[in-house]
PDB file of C-alpha atoms in Angstrom:
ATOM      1  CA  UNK A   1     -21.377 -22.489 -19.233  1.00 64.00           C
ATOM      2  CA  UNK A   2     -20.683 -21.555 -22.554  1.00 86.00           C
ATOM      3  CA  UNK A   3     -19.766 -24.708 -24.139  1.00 87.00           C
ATOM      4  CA  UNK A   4     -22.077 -25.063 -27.004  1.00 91.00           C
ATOM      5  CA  UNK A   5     -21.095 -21.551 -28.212  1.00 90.00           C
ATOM      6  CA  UNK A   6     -17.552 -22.977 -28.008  1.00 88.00           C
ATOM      7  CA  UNK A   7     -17.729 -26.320 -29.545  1.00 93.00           C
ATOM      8  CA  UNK A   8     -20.907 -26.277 -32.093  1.00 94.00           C
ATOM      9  CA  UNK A   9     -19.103 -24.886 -34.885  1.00 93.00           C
ATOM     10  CA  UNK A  10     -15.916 -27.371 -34.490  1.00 94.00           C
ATOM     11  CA  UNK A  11     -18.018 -30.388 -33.538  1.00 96.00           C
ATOM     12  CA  UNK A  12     -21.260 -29.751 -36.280  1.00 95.00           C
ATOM     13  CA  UNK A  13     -19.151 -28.273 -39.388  1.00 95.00           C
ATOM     14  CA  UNK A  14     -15.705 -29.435 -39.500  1.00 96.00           C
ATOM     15  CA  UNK A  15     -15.980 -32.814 -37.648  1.00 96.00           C
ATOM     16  CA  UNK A  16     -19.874 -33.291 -39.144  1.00 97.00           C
ATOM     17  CA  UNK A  17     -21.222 -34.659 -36.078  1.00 97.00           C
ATOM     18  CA  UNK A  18     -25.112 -33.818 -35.698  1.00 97.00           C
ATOM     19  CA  UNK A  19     -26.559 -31.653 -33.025  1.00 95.00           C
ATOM     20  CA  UNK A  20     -28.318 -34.590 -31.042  1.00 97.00           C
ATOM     21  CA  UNK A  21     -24.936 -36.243 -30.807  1.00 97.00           C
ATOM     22  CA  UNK A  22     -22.898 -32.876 -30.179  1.00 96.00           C
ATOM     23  CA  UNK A  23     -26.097 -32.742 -27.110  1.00 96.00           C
ATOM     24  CA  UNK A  24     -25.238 -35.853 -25.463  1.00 97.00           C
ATOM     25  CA  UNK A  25     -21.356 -34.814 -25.635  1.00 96.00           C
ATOM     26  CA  UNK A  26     -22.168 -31.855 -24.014  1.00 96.00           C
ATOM     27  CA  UNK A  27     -24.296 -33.258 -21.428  1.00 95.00           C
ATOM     28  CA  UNK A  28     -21.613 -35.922 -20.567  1.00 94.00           C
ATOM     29  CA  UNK A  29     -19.114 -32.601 -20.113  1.00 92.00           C
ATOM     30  CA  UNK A  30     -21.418 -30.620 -17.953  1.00 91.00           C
ATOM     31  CA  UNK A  31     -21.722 -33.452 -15.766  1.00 93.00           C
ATOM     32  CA  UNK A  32     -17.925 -34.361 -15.487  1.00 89.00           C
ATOM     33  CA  UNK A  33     -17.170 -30.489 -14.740  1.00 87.00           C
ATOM     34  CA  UNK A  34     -19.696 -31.048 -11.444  1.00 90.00           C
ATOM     35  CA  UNK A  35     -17.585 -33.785 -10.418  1.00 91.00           C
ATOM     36  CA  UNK A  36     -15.599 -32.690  -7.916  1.00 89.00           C
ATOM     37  CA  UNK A  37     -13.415 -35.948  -8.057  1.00 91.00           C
ATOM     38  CA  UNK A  38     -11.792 -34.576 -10.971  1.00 84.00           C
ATOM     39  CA  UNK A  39      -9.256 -32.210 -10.449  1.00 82.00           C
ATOM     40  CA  UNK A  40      -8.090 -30.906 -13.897  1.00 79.00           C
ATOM     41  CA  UNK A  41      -5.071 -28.489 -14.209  1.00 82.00           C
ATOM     42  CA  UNK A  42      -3.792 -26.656 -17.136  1.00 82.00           C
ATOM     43  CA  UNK A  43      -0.338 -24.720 -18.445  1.00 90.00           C
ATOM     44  CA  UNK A  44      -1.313 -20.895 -18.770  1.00 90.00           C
ATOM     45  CA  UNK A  45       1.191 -19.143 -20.758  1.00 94.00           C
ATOM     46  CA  UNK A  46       1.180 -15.260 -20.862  1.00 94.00           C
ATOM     47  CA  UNK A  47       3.288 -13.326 -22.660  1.00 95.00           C
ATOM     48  CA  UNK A  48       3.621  -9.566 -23.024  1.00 95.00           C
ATOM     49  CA  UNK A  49       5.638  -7.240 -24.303  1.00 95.00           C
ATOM     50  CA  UNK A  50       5.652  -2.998 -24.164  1.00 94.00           C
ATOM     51  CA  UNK A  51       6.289  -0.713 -27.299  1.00 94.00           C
ATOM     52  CA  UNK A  52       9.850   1.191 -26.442  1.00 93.00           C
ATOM     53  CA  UNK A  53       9.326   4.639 -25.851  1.00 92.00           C
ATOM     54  CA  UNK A  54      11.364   5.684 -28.988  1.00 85.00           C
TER      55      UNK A  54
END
């Protein structure tokens, strides 16, 4: 799922949590994403823009 690529370096460095405690985290995440209970939304904002042609 990706998630320990995404939050080891936030969770083990900066916040100094240790792996075994990032692991149960994790494990508590996977599970909740399963759920399908949960329905989680999110704002998506995309912005663009073009270069003018001259």
């Amino acid at each position: 799922s990706g998630l320990e690529g995404l939050s080891s370096a936030v969770y083990t460095r900066v916040l100094g949590w240790t792996k075994e405690e990032l692991d149960v985290l994790l494990a508590k995440v996977r599970r909740e994403m399963k759920d399908r209970t949960i329905h989680s939304y999110w704002p998506i904002y995309v912005v663009y823009g073009q270069k003018p042609e001259k």
